[in-house]
PDB file of C-alpha atoms and ligand atoms in Angstrom:
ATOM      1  CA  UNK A 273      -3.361 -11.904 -17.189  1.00  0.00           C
ATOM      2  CA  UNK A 274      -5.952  -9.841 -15.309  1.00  0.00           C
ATOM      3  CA  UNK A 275      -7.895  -7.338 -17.173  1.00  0.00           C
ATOM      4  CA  UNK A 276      -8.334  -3.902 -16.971  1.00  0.00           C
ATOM      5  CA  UNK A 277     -12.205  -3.749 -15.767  1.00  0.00           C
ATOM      6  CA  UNK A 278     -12.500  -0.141 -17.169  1.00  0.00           C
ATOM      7  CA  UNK A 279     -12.094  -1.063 -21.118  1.00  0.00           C
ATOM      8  CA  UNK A 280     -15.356  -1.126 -23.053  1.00  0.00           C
ATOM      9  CA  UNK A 281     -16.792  -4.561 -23.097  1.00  0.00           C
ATOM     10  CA  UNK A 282     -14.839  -7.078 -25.917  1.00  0.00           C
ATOM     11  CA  UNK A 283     -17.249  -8.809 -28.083  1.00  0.00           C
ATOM     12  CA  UNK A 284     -14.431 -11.219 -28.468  1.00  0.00           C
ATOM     13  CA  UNK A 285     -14.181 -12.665 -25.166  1.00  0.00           C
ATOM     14  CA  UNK A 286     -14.720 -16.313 -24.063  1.00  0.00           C
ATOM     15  CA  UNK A 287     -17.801 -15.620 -22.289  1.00  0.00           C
ATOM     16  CA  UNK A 288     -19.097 -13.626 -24.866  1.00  0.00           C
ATOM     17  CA  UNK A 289     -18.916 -16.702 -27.548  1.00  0.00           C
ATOM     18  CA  UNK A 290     -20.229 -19.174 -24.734  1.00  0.00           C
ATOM     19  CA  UNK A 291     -23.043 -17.503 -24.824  1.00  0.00           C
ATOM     20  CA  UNK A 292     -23.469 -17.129 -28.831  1.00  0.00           C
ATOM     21  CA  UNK A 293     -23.156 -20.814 -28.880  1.00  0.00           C
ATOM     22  CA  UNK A 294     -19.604 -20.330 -30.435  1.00  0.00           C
ATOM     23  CA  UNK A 295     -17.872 -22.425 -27.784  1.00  0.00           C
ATOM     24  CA  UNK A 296     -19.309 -25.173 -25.863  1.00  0.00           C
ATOM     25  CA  UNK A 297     -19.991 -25.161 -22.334  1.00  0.00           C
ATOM     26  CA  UNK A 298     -21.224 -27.361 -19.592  1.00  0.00           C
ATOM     27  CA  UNK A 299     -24.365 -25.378 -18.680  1.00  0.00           C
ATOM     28  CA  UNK A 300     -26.821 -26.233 -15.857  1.00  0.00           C
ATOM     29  CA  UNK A 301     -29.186 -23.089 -16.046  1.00  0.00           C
ATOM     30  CA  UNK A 302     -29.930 -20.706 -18.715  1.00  0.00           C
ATOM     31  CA  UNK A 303     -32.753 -18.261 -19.059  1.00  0.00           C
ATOM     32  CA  UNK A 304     -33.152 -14.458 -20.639  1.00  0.00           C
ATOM     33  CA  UNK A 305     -31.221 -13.141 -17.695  1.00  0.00           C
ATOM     34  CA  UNK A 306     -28.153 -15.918 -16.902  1.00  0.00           C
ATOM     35  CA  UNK A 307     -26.352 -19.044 -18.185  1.00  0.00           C
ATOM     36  CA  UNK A 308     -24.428 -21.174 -15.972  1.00  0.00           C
ATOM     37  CA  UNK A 309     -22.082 -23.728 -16.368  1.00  0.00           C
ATOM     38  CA  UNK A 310     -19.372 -25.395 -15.102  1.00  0.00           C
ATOM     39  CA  UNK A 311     -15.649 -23.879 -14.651  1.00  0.00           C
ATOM     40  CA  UNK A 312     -13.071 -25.212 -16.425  1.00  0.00           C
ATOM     41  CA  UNK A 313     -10.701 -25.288 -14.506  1.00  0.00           C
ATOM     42  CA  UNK A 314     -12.625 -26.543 -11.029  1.00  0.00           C
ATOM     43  CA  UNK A 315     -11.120 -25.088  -7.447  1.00  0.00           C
ATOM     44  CA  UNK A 316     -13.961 -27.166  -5.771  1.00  0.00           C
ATOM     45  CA  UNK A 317     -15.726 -29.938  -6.392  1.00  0.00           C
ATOM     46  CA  UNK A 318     -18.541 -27.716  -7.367  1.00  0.00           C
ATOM     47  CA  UNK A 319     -16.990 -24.654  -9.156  1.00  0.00           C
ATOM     48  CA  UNK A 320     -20.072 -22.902 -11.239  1.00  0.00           C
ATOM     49  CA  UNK A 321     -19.706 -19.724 -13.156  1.00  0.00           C
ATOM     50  CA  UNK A 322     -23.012 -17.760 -13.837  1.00  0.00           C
ATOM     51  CA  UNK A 323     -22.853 -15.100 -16.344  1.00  0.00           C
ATOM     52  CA  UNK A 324     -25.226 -12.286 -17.776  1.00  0.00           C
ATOM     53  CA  UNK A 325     -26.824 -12.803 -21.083  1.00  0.00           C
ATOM     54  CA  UNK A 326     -25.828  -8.977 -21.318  1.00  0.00           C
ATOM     55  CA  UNK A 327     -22.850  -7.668 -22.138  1.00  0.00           C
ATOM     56  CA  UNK A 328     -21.171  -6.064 -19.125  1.00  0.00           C
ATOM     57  CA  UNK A 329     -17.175  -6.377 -18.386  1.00  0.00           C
ATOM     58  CA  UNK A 330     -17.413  -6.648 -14.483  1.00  0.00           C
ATOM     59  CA  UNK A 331     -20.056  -5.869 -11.293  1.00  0.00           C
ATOM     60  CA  UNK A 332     -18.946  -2.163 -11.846  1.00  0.00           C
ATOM     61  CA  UNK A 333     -19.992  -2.282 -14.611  1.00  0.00           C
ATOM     62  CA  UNK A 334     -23.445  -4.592 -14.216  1.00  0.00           C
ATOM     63  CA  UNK A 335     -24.104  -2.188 -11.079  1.00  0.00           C
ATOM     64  CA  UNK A 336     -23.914   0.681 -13.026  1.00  0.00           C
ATOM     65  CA  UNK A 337     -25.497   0.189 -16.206  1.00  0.00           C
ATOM     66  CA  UNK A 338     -27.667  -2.784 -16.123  1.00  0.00           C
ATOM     67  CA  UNK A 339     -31.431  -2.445 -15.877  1.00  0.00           C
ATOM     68  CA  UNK A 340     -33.469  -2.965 -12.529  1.00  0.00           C
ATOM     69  CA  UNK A 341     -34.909  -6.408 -14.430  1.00  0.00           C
ATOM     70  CA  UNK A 342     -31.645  -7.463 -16.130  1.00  0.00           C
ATOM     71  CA  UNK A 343     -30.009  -7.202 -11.780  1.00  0.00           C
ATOM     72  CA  UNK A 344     -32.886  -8.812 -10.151  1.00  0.00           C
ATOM     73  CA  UNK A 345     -33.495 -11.292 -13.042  1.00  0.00           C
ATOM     74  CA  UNK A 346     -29.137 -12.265 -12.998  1.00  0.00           C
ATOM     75  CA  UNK A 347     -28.836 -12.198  -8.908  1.00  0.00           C
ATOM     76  CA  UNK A 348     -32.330 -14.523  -9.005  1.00  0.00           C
ATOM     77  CA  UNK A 349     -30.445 -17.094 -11.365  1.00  0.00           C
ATOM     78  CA  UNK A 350     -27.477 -17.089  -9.323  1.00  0.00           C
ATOM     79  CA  UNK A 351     -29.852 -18.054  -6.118  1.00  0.00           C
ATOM     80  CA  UNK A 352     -31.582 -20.643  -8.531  1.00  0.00           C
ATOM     81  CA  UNK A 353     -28.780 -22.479  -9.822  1.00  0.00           C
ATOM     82  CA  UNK A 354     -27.535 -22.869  -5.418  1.00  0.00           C
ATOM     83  CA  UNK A 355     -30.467 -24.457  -4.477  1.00  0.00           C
ATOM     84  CA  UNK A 356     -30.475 -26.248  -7.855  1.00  0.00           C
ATOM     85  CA  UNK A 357     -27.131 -27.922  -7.309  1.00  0.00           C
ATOM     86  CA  UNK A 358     -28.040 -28.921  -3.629  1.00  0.00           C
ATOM     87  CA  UNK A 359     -25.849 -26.108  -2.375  1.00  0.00           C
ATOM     88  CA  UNK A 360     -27.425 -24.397   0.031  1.00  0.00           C
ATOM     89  CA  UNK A 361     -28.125 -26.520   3.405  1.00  0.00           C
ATOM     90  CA  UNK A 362     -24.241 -27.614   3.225  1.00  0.00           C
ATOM     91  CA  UNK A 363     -23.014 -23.701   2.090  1.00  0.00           C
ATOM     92  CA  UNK A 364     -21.597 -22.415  -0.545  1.00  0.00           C
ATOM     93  CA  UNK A 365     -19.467 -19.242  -1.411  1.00  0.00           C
ATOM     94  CA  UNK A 366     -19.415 -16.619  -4.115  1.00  0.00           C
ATOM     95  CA  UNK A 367     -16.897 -14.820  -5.240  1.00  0.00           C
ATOM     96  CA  UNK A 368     -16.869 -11.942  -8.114  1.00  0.00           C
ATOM     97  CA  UNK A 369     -13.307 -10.840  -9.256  1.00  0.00           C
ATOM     98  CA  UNK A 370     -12.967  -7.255 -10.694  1.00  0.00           C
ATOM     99  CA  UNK A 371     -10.219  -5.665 -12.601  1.00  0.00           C
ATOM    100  CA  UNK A 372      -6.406  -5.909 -12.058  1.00  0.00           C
ATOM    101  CA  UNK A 373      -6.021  -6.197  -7.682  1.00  0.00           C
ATOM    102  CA  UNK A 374      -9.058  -8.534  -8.509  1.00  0.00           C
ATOM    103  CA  UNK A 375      -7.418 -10.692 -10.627  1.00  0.00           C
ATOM    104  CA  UNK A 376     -10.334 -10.747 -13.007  1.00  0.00           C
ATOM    105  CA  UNK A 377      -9.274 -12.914 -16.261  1.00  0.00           C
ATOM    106  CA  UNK A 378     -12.249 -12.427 -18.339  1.00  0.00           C
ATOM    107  CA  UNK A 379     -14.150  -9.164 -19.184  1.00  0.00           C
ATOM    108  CA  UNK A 380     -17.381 -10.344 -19.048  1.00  0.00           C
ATOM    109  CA  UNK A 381     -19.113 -10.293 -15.440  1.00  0.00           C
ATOM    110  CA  UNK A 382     -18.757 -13.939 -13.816  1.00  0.00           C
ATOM    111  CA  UNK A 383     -19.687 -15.018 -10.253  1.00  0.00           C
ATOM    112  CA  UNK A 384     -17.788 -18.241  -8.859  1.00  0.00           C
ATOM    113  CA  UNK A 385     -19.920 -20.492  -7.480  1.00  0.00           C
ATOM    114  CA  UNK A 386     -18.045 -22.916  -5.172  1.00  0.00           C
ATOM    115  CA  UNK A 387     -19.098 -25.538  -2.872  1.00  0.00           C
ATOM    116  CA  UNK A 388     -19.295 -29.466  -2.086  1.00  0.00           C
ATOM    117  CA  UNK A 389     -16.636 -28.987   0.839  1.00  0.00           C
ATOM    118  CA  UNK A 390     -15.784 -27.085   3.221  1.00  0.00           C
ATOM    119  CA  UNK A 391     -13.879 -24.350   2.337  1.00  0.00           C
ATOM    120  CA  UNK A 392     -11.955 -22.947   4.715  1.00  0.00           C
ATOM    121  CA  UNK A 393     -11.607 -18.999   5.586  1.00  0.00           C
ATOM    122  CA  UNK A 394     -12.082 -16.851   2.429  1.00  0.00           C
ATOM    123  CA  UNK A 395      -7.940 -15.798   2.218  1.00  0.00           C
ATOM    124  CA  UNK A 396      -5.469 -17.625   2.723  1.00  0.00           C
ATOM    125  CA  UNK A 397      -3.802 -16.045   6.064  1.00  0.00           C
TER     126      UNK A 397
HETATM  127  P1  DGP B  84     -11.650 -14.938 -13.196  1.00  0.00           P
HETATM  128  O1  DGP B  84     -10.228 -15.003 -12.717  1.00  0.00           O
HETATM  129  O2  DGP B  84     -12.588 -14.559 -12.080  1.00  0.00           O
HETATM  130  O3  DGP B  84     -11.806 -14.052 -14.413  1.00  0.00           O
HETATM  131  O4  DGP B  84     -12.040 -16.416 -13.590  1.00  0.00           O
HETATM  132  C1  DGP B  84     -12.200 -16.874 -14.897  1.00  0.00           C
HETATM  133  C2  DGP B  84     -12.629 -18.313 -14.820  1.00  0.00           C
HETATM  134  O5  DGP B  84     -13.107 -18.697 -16.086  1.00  0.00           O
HETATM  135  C3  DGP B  84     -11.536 -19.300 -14.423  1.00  0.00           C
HETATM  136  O6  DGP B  84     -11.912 -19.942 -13.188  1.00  0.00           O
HETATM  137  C4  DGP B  84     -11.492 -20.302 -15.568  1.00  0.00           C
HETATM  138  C5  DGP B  84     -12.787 -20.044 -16.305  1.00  0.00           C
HETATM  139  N1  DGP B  84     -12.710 -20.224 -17.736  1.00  0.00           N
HETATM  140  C6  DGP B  84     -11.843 -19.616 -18.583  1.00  0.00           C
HETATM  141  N2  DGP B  84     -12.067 -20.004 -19.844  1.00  0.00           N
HETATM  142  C7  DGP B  84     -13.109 -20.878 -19.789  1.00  0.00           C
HETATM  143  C8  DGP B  84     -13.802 -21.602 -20.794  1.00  0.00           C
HETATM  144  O7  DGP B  84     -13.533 -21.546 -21.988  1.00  0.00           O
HETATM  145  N3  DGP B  84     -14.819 -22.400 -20.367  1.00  0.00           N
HETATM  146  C9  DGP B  84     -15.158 -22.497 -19.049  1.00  0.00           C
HETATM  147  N4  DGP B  84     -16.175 -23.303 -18.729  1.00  0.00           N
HETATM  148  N5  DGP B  84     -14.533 -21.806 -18.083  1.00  0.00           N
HETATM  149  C10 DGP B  84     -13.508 -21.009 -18.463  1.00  0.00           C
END
């Protein structure tokens, strides 16, 4: 079910206990700024999700609230972990759901990281 990207963040939430070490995860990056690790449920065959170590439901809510270092420190992990993985001379696309029309499952900010094909336009038309 897709969330409601205006409720307070849910300490609860998968993402949340990723990143407590409560769950596992597949990670391939992790610093004071982002983990990253692989989806579990891959749409590509690379499908990376890279997450805040802060707790914000959704890019609304990063974009307001976050600090200028917590922003630049996330969007330079997210950059990191493409060239990383080999991503960027091929392409790759991002993709950040928010809220409800966004179909955004879980309330912590994620950006989908997908690549190793080519992936056709962004919607289906
Ligand atoms: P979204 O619809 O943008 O909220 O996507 C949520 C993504 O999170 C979805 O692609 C599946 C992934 N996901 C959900 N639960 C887990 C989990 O426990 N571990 C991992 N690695 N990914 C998860």
């Amino acid at each position: 079910m897709p969330i409601d990207a205006t409720l307070p963040y849910d300490d609860a939430n998968i993402f949340a206990r990723i990143l407590r070490g409560e769950l596992p995860c597949t990670a391939v990056f992790r610093d004071q700024w982002a983990l990253a690790f692989h989806d579990i449920n891959p749409q590509a065959p690379t499908h990376i999700l890279v997450i805040p170590t802060g707790r914000y439901v959704s890019m609304d809510d990063f974009s307001a609230r976050a600090s200028d270092a917590e922003i630049s420190g996330f969007f330079r992990a997210v950059g990191h972990v493409a060239r990383t993985l080999g991503l960027v001379e091929p392409g790759y696309r991002l993709l950040a759901n928010v809220g409800q029309d966004g179909h955004q499952e879980v309330p912590h900010l994620h950006i989908h990281l997908f690549g190793g094909k080519p992936l056709g336009p962004m919607l289906a038309r």
